[in-house]
Amino acid sequence: MPFTVKIRGERFEEWDVVRAASVERKPFIGVICPQKQLSKEDEENENTPIMVMWFWRQEDIGQNVIRRDSQRLGTSFMPGSQELFLSEQRNLIPLGSVDSRACVSFPRDCPPAA
């Protein structure tokens, strides 16, 4: 059974892309990872942690890495404000830090759950 969680009245599932609160001006964007289902009591606690896998913006990575990878892959990347990279970095975040769903398009041959 897939992981689901209700946050401020909205139902989220594993592999949903979400915006998470940040002390910076831009929100963090991540994917809810598969995990053990929460109890009703834990789901109602905003401090209960859930596992999220992060997207990185180009400015988070650095231009030298972007140039190197674009040459290695024989492609060019979209402008930094339009392209995110799914990382393998995962962290536990409190339920209360999830703001809303985010919309991220994936190439057809690379779904997030693959």
mmCIF file of N, CA and C in Angstrom:
data_model
loop_
_atom_site.group_PDB
_atom_site.id
_atom_site.type_symbol
_atom_site.label_atom_id
_atom_site.label_comp_id
_atom_site.label_asym_id
_atom_site.label_seq_id
_atom_site.Cartn_x
_atom_site.Cartn_y
_atom_site.Cartn_z
ATOM 1 N N MET A 1 0.841 -1.176 0.000
ATOM 2 C CA MET A 1 0.000 0.000 0.000
ATOM 3 C C MET A 1 0.891 1.246 0.000
ATOM 4 N N PRO A 2 0.641 2.185 -0.921
ATOM 5 C CA PRO A 2 1.493 3.380 -0.995
ATOM 6 C C PRO A 2 1.319 4.295 0.216
ATOM 7 N N PHE A 3 2.386 4.994 0.532
ATOM 8 C CA PHE A 3 2.371 5.954 1.634
ATOM 9 C C PHE A 3 1.456 7.122 1.279
ATOM 10 N N THR A 4 0.603 7.524 2.210
ATOM 11 C CA THR A 4 -0.214 8.733 2.079
ATOM 12 C C THR A 4 -0.180 9.470 3.405
ATOM 13 N N VAL A 5 -0.365 10.788 3.338
ATOM 14 C CA VAL A 5 -0.387 11.596 4.546
ATOM 15 C C VAL A 5 -1.288 12.798 4.301
ATOM 16 N N LYS A 6 -2.020 13.190 5.317
ATOM 17 C CA LYS A 6 -2.886 14.365 5.226
ATOM 18 C C LYS A 6 -2.194 15.510 5.949
ATOM 19 N N ILE A 7 -1.979 16.625 5.227
ATOM 20 C CA ILE A 7 -1.304 17.797 5.789
ATOM 21 C C ILE A 7 -2.238 18.995 5.604
ATOM 22 N N ARG A 8 -2.655 19.569 6.721
ATOM 23 C CA ARG A 8 -3.591 20.700 6.709
ATOM 24 C C ARG A 8 -4.781 20.446 5.798
ATOM 25 N N GLY A 9 -5.334 19.248 5.895
ATOM 26 C CA GLY A 9 -6.542 18.904 5.155
ATOM 27 C C GLY A 9 -6.335 18.414 3.733
ATOM 28 N N GLU A 10 -5.109 18.447 3.230
ATOM 29 C CA GLU A 10 -4.836 17.994 1.864
ATOM 30 C C GLU A 10 -4.088 16.671 1.892
ATOM 31 N N ARG A 11 -4.515 15.720 1.065
ATOM 32 C CA ARG A 11 -3.925 14.379 1.011
ATOM 33 C C ARG A 11 -2.735 14.377 0.053
ATOM 34 N N PHE A 12 -1.580 13.890 0.529
ATOM 35 C CA PHE A 12 -0.379 13.739 -0.279
ATOM 36 C C PHE A 12 -0.006 12.266 -0.319
ATOM 37 N N GLU A 13 0.636 11.853 -1.415
ATOM 38 C CA GLU A 13 1.070 10.467 -1.580
ATOM 39 C C GLU A 13 2.562 10.421 -1.891
ATOM 40 N N GLU A 14 3.134 9.201 -1.778
ATOM 41 C CA GLU A 14 4.538 9.046 -2.168
ATOM 42 C C GLU A 14 4.678 9.437 -3.634
ATOM 43 N N TRP A 15 5.800 10.028 -3.951
ATOM 44 C CA TRP A 15 6.182 10.543 -5.266
ATOM 45 C C TRP A 15 5.483 11.853 -5.634
ATOM 46 N N ASP A 16 4.661 12.419 -4.728
ATOM 47 C CA ASP A 16 4.132 13.761 -4.974
ATOM 48 C C ASP A 16 5.272 14.762 -4.826
ATOM 49 N N VAL A 17 5.285 15.759 -5.699
ATOM 50 C CA VAL A 17 6.281 16.829 -5.622
ATOM 51 C C VAL A 17 5.692 17.937 -4.755
ATOM 52 N N VAL A 18 6.477 18.390 -3.767
ATOM 53 C CA VAL A 18 5.978 19.376 -2.809
ATOM 54 C C VAL A 18 6.943 20.549 -2.653
ATOM 55 N N ARG A 19 6.379 21.664 -2.213
ATOM 56 C CA ARG A 19 7.169 22.838 -1.819
ATOM 57 C C ARG A 19 7.289 22.794 -0.308
ATOM 58 N N ALA A 20 8.488 23.008 0.188
ATOM 59 C CA ALA A 20 8.723 23.001 1.636
ATOM 60 C C ALA A 20 9.262 24.359 2.055
ATOM 61 N N ALA A 21 8.848 24.804 3.221
ATOM 62 C CA ALA A 21 9.262 26.106 3.743
ATOM 63 C C ALA A 21 10.780 26.199 3.836
ATOM 64 N N SER A 22 11.275 27.402 3.622
ATOM 65 C CA SER A 22 12.705 27.656 3.640
ATOM 66 C C SER A 22 12.951 29.012 4.284
ATOM 67 N N VAL A 23 14.095 29.154 4.946
ATOM 68 C CA VAL A 23 14.463 30.463 5.488
ATOM 69 C C VAL A 23 14.971 31.374 4.369
ATOM 70 N N GLU A 24 15.296 30.770 3.229
ATOM 71 C CA GLU A 24 15.695 31.539 2.053
ATOM 72 C C GLU A 24 14.435 32.052 1.365
ATOM 73 N N ARG A 25 14.599 32.894 0.362
ATOM 74 C CA ARG A 25 13.421 33.446 -0.305
ATOM 75 C C ARG A 25 12.732 32.433 -1.216
ATOM 76 N N LYS A 26 13.435 31.433 -1.714
ATOM 77 C CA LYS A 26 12.835 30.418 -2.578
ATOM 78 C C LYS A 26 12.516 29.181 -1.753
ATOM 79 N N PRO A 27 11.347 28.568 -1.968
ATOM 80 C CA PRO A 27 11.040 27.342 -1.226
ATOM 81 C C PRO A 27 11.893 26.180 -1.733
ATOM 82 N N PHE A 28 12.082 25.188 -0.893
ATOM 83 C CA PHE A 28 12.711 23.948 -1.326
ATOM 84 C C PHE A 28 11.665 23.139 -2.080
ATOM 85 N N ILE A 29 12.100 22.344 -3.040
ATOM 86 C CA ILE A 29 11.192 21.488 -3.799
ATOM 87 C C ILE A 29 11.712 20.068 -3.683
ATOM 88 N N GLY A 30 10.821 19.154 -3.341
ATOM 89 C CA GLY A 30 11.230 17.770 -3.156
ATOM 90 C C GLY A 30 10.121 16.798 -3.498
ATOM 91 N N VAL A 31 10.469 15.531 -3.467
ATOM 92 C CA VAL A 31 9.542 14.443 -3.749
ATOM 93 C C VAL A 31 9.354 13.644 -2.459
ATOM 94 N N ILE A 32 8.109 13.372 -2.100
ATOM 95 C CA ILE A 32 7.848 12.539 -0.922
ATOM 96 C C ILE A 32 8.267 11.109 -1.244
ATOM 97 N N CYS A 33 9.153 10.561 -0.438
ATOM 98 C CA CYS A 33 9.675 9.208 -0.653
ATOM 99 C C CYS A 33 8.738 8.156 -0.066
ATOM 100 N N PRO A 34 8.772 6.929 -0.622
ATOM 101 C CA PRO A 34 8.034 5.844 0.007
ATOM 102 C C PRO A 34 8.561 5.620 1.420
ATOM 103 N N GLN A 35 7.672 5.352 2.341
ATOM 104 C CA GLN A 35 8.040 5.152 3.735
ATOM 105 C C GLN A 35 6.901 4.463 4.477
ATOM 106 N N LYS A 36 7.163 4.116 5.708
ATOM 107 C CA LYS A 36 6.165 3.455 6.547
ATOM 108 C C LYS A 36 4.997 4.409 6.795
ATOM 109 N N GLN A 37 3.787 3.868 6.722
ATOM 110 C CA GLN A 37 2.587 4.674 6.946
ATOM 111 C C GLN A 37 2.572 5.235 8.367
ATOM 112 N N LEU A 38 2.159 6.496 8.521
ATOM 113 C CA LEU A 38 2.093 7.135 9.832
ATOM 114 C C LEU A 38 0.806 6.762 10.556
ATOM 115 N N SER A 39 0.873 6.771 11.868
ATOM 116 C CA SER A 39 -0.344 6.586 12.652
ATOM 117 C C SER A 39 -1.181 7.861 12.556
ATOM 118 N N LYS A 40 -2.442 7.771 12.862
ATOM 119 C CA LYS A 40 -3.325 8.952 12.840
ATOM 120 C C LYS A 40 -2.787 10.035 13.781
ATOM 121 N N GLU A 41 -2.283 9.604 14.939
ATOM 122 C CA GLU A 41 -1.722 10.543 15.920
ATOM 123 C C GLU A 41 -0.502 11.268 15.354
ATOM 124 N N ASP A 42 0.408 10.524 14.708
ATOM 125 C CA ASP A 42 1.596 11.142 14.111
ATOM 126 C C ASP A 42 1.227 12.082 12.971
ATOM 127 N N GLU A 43 0.207 11.702 12.189
ATOM 128 C CA GLU A 43 -0.214 12.514 11.056
ATOM 129 C C GLU A 43 -0.744 13.877 11.510
ATOM 130 N N GLU A 44 -1.273 13.949 12.711
ATOM 131 C CA GLU A 44 -1.826 15.199 13.238
ATOM 132 C C GLU A 44 -0.767 16.082 13.899
ATOM 133 N N ASN A 45 0.453 15.565 14.050
ATOM 134 C CA ASN A 45 1.539 16.304 14.689
ATOM 135 C C ASN A 45 2.416 16.945 13.613
ATOM 136 N N GLU A 46 2.469 18.271 13.553
ATOM 137 C CA GLU A 46 3.251 18.968 12.524
ATOM 138 C C GLU A 46 4.749 18.727 12.626
ATOM 139 N N ASN A 47 5.214 18.208 13.756
ATOM 140 C CA ASN A 47 6.639 17.932 13.922
ATOM 141 C C ASN A 47 7.030 16.517 13.509
ATOM 142 N N THR A 48 6.053 15.686 13.134
ATOM 143 C CA THR A 48 6.354 14.326 12.692
ATOM 144 C C THR A 48 7.183 14.383 11.412
ATOM 145 N N PRO A 49 8.314 13.680 11.359
ATOM 146 C CA PRO A 49 9.165 13.739 10.158
ATOM 147 C C PRO A 49 8.681 12.824 9.033
ATOM 148 N N ILE A 50 8.856 13.309 7.800
ATOM 149 C CA ILE A 50 8.666 12.466 6.613
ATOM 150 C C ILE A 50 9.925 12.605 5.751
ATOM 151 N N MET A 51 10.190 11.582 4.947
ATOM 152 C CA MET A 51 11.383 11.560 4.104
ATOM 153 C C MET A 51 11.093 12.211 2.753
ATOM 154 N N VAL A 52 11.973 13.136 2.353
ATOM 155 C CA VAL A 52 11.843 13.844 1.082
ATOM 156 C C VAL A 52 13.169 13.766 0.324
ATOM 157 N N MET A 53 13.090 13.538 -0.987
ATOM 158 C CA MET A 53 14.258 13.562 -1.869
ATOM 159 C C MET A 53 14.218 14.904 -2.609
ATOM 160 N N TRP A 54 15.325 15.634 -2.607
ATOM 161 C CA TRP A 54 15.349 17.019 -3.048
ATOM 162 C C TRP A 54 15.659 17.216 -4.520
ATOM 163 N N PHE A 55 15.078 18.269 -5.063
ATOM 164 C CA PHE A 55 15.503 18.820 -6.349
ATOM 165 C C PHE A 55 16.514 19.914 -6.054
ATOM 166 N N TRP A 56 17.460 20.087 -6.956
ATOM 167 C CA TRP A 56 18.425 21.176 -6.841
ATOM 168 C C TRP A 56 18.216 22.127 -8.006
ATOM 169 N N ARG A 57 18.381 23.398 -7.731
ATOM 170 C CA ARG A 57 18.376 24.416 -8.783
ATOM 171 C C ARG A 57 19.805 24.529 -9.324
ATOM 172 N N GLN A 58 19.923 25.078 -10.531
ATOM 173 C CA GLN A 58 21.260 25.232 -11.108
ATOM 174 C C GLN A 58 22.165 26.055 -10.203
ATOM 175 N N GLU A 59 21.618 27.099 -9.571
ATOM 176 C CA GLU A 59 22.471 27.928 -8.702
ATOM 177 C C GLU A 59 22.933 27.170 -7.457
ATOM 178 N N ASP A 60 22.236 26.081 -7.100
ATOM 179 C CA ASP A 60 22.659 25.255 -5.967
ATOM 180 C C ASP A 60 23.853 24.371 -6.339
ATOM 181 N N ILE A 61 24.023 24.114 -7.618
ATOM 182 C CA ILE A 61 25.038 23.176 -8.084
ATOM 183 C C ILE A 61 26.337 23.879 -8.462
ATOM 184 N N GLY A 62 26.249 24.980 -9.161
ATOM 185 C CA GLY A 62 27.449 25.690 -9.604
ATOM 186 C C GLY A 62 27.641 25.569 -11.096
ATOM 187 N N GLN A 63 28.048 26.655 -11.705
ATOM 188 C CA GLN A 63 28.180 26.715 -13.164
ATOM 189 C C GLN A 63 29.262 25.800 -13.713
ATOM 190 N N ASN A 64 30.346 25.580 -12.971
ATOM 191 C CA ASN A 64 31.403 24.690 -13.487
ATOM 192 C C ASN A 64 30.889 23.256 -13.630
ATOM 193 N N VAL A 65 30.051 22.811 -12.712
ATOM 194 C CA VAL A 65 29.473 21.466 -12.799
ATOM 195 C C VAL A 65 28.471 21.410 -13.949
ATOM 196 N N ILE A 66 27.679 22.458 -14.108
ATOM 197 C CA ILE A 66 26.702 22.519 -15.203
ATOM 198 C C ILE A 66 27.423 22.437 -16.557
ATOM 199 N N ARG A 67 28.489 23.227 -16.718
ATOM 200 C CA ARG A 67 29.256 23.202 -17.981
ATOM 201 C C ARG A 67 29.854 21.815 -18.231
ATOM 202 N N ARG A 68 30.470 21.247 -17.204
ATOM 203 C CA ARG A 68 31.097 19.924 -17.349
ATOM 204 C C ARG A 68 30.066 18.873 -17.758
ATOM 205 N N ASP A 69 28.929 18.861 -17.078
ATOM 206 C CA ASP A 69 27.919 17.844 -17.377
ATOM 207 C C ASP A 69 27.264 18.079 -18.735
ATOM 208 N N SER A 70 27.101 19.326 -19.122
ATOM 209 C CA SER A 70 26.504 19.591 -20.425
ATOM 210 C C SER A 70 27.447 19.125 -21.538
ATOM 211 N N GLN A 71 28.757 19.300 -21.354
ATOM 212 C CA GLN A 71 29.727 18.801 -22.333
ATOM 213 C C GLN A 71 29.760 17.273 -22.328
ATOM 214 N N ARG A 72 29.746 16.688 -21.149
ATOM 215 C CA ARG A 72 29.797 15.222 -21.022
ATOM 216 C C ARG A 72 28.575 14.573 -21.660
ATOM 217 N N LEU A 73 27.406 15.201 -21.490
ATOM 218 C CA LEU A 73 26.166 14.640 -22.023
ATOM 219 C C LEU A 73 25.892 15.065 -23.456
ATOM 220 N N GLY A 74 26.679 16.029 -23.959
ATOM 221 C CA GLY A 74 26.476 16.507 -25.321
ATOM 222 C C GLY A 74 25.153 17.237 -25.486
ATOM 223 N N THR A 75 24.764 17.982 -24.476
ATOM 224 C CA THR A 75 23.495 18.712 -24.510
ATOM 225 C C THR A 75 23.662 20.052 -23.821
ATOM 226 N N SER A 76 22.678 20.885 -23.950
ATOM 227 C CA SER A 76 22.682 22.130 -23.178
ATOM 228 C C SER A 76 21.466 22.124 -22.279
ATOM 229 N N PHE A 77 21.604 22.744 -21.145
ATOM 230 C CA PHE A 77 20.509 22.792 -20.193
ATOM 231 C C PHE A 77 19.659 24.024 -20.428
ATOM 232 N N MET A 78 18.431 23.969 -19.949
ATOM 233 C CA MET A 78 17.528 25.112 -20.040
ATOM 234 C C MET A 78 18.028 26.220 -19.125
ATOM 235 N N PRO A 79 17.483 27.439 -19.273
ATOM 236 C CA PRO A 79 17.863 28.503 -18.336
ATOM 237 C C PRO A 79 17.639 28.065 -16.892
ATOM 238 N N GLY A 80 18.484 28.553 -15.996
ATOM 239 C CA GLY A 80 18.465 28.118 -14.601
ATOM 240 C C GLY A 80 17.138 28.239 -13.904
ATOM 241 N N SER A 81 16.324 29.200 -14.297
ATOM 242 C CA SER A 81 15.031 29.378 -13.627
ATOM 243 C C SER A 81 14.005 28.351 -14.086
ATOM 244 N N GLN A 82 14.326 27.560 -15.113
ATOM 245 C CA GLN A 82 13.360 26.627 -15.677
ATOM 246 C C GLN A 82 13.722 25.160 -15.507
ATOM 247 N N GLU A 83 14.878 24.869 -14.969
ATOM 248 C CA GLU A 83 15.292 23.470 -14.901
ATOM 249 C C GLU A 83 15.764 23.120 -13.499
ATOM 250 N N LEU A 84 15.275 21.996 -13.014
ATOM 251 C CA LEU A 84 15.670 21.451 -11.716
ATOM 252 C C LEU A 84 16.321 20.100 -11.945
ATOM 253 N N PHE A 85 17.154 19.685 -11.007
ATOM 254 C CA PHE A 85 17.803 18.379 -11.082
ATOM 255 C C PHE A 85 17.405 17.568 -9.860
ATOM 256 N N LEU A 86 16.915 16.360 -10.077
ATOM 257 C CA LEU A 86 16.560 15.488 -8.965
ATOM 258 C C LEU A 86 17.842 14.904 -8.397
ATOM 259 N N SER A 87 18.050 15.111 -7.117
ATOM 260 C CA SER A 87 19.268 14.608 -6.475
ATOM 261 C C SER A 87 18.965 13.309 -5.741
ATOM 262 N N GLU A 88 20.003 12.689 -5.243
ATOM 263 C CA GLU A 88 19.825 11.504 -4.403
ATOM 264 C C GLU A 88 19.794 11.880 -2.930
ATOM 265 N N GLN A 89 19.918 13.179 -2.645
ATOM 266 C CA GLN A 89 19.914 13.641 -1.258
ATOM 267 C C GLN A 89 18.512 13.519 -0.671
ATOM 268 N N ARG A 90 18.435 12.854 0.461
ATOM 269 C CA ARG A 90 17.161 12.672 1.160
ATOM 270 C C ARG A 90 17.311 13.172 2.583
ATOM 271 N N ASN A 91 16.258 13.791 3.079
ATOM 272 C CA ASN A 91 16.251 14.278 4.452
ATOM 273 C C ASN A 91 14.873 14.080 5.056
ATOM 274 N N LEU A 92 14.860 13.981 6.371
ATOM 275 C CA LEU A 92 13.597 14.003 7.097
ATOM 276 C C LEU A 92 13.216 15.456 7.340
ATOM 277 N N ILE A 93 11.971 15.799 7.032
ATOM 278 C CA ILE A 93 11.475 17.150 7.303
ATOM 279 C C ILE A 93 10.172 17.042 8.085
ATOM 280 N N PRO A 94 9.843 18.039 8.908
ATOM 281 C CA PRO A 94 8.584 17.988 9.643
ATOM 282 C C PRO A 94 7.389 18.193 8.708
ATOM 283 N N LEU A 95 6.302 17.492 8.987
ATOM 284 C CA LEU A 95 5.087 17.636 8.184
ATOM 285 C C LEU A 95 4.687 19.100 8.028
ATOM 286 N N GLY A 96 4.835 19.864 9.093
ATOM 287 C CA GLY A 96 4.422 21.257 9.082
ATOM 288 C C GLY A 96 5.195 22.136 8.123
ATOM 289 N N SER A 97 6.339 21.672 7.616
ATOM 290 C CA SER A 97 7.120 22.493 6.691
ATOM 291 C C SER A 97 6.661 22.333 5.240
ATOM 292 N N VAL A 98 5.777 21.357 4.967
ATOM 293 C CA VAL A 98 5.247 21.181 3.617
ATOM 294 C C VAL A 98 4.204 22.267 3.365
ATOM 295 N N ASP A 99 4.457 23.114 2.341
ATOM 296 C CA ASP A 99 3.552 24.219 2.020
ATOM 297 C C ASP A 99 2.421 23.794 1.091
ATOM 298 N N SER A 100 2.795 23.127 0.001
ATOM 299 C CA SER A 100 1.806 22.797 -1.026
ATOM 300 C C SER A 100 2.428 21.833 -2.027
ATOM 301 N N ARG A 101 1.625 21.416 -2.994
ATOM 302 C CA ARG A 101 2.150 20.642 -4.112
ATOM 303 C C ARG A 101 2.924 21.576 -5.030
ATOM 304 N N ALA A 102 3.852 21.005 -5.771
ATOM 305 C CA ALA A 102 4.581 21.746 -6.798
ATOM 306 C C ALA A 102 4.408 20.991 -8.108
ATOM 307 N N CYS A 103 4.504 21.685 -9.197
ATOM 308 C CA CYS A 103 4.371 21.059 -10.515
ATOM 309 C C CYS A 103 5.746 21.006 -11.170
ATOM 310 N N VAL A 104 6.225 19.807 -11.403
ATOM 311 C CA VAL A 104 7.507 19.592 -12.074
ATOM 312 C C VAL A 104 7.270 18.597 -13.198
ATOM 313 N N SER A 105 7.703 18.931 -14.395
ATOM 314 C CA SER A 105 7.558 18.024 -15.538
ATOM 315 C C SER A 105 8.796 17.146 -15.637
ATOM 316 N N PHE A 106 8.568 15.871 -15.919
ATOM 317 C CA PHE A 106 9.659 14.916 -16.081
ATOM 318 C C PHE A 106 9.698 14.447 -17.528
ATOM 319 N N PRO A 107 10.900 14.187 -18.077
ATOM 320 C CA PRO A 107 10.959 13.593 -19.410
ATOM 321 C C PRO A 107 10.208 12.258 -19.404
ATOM 322 N N ARG A 108 9.588 11.942 -20.497
ATOM 323 C CA ARG A 108 8.776 10.742 -20.573
ATOM 324 C C ARG A 108 9.543 9.469 -20.229
ATOM 325 N N ASP A 109 10.822 9.409 -20.577
ATOM 326 C CA ASP A 109 11.602 8.192 -20.330
ATOM 327 C C ASP A 109 12.275 8.182 -18.957
ATOM 328 N N CYS A 110 11.915 9.127 -18.088
ATOM 329 C CA CYS A 110 12.566 9.201 -16.788
ATOM 330 C C CYS A 110 11.564 9.589 -15.690
ATOM 331 N N PRO A 111 10.612 8.717 -15.365
ATOM 332 C CA PRO A 111 9.655 9.050 -14.326
ATOM 333 C C PRO A 111 10.333 9.055 -12.959
ATOM 334 N N PRO A 112 9.824 9.816 -11.976
ATOM 335 C CA PRO A 112 10.487 9.920 -10.679
ATOM 336 C C PRO A 112 10.534 8.601 -9.922
ATOM 337 N N ALA A 113 9.592 7.710 -10.151
ATOM 338 C CA ALA A 113 9.550 6.460 -9.389
ATOM 339 C C ALA A 113 10.401 5.365 -10.015
ATOM 340 N N ALA A 114 11.103 5.660 -11.095
ATOM 341 C CA ALA A 114 11.900 4.631 -11.785
ATOM 342 C C ALA A 114 13.124 4.269 -10.984
#
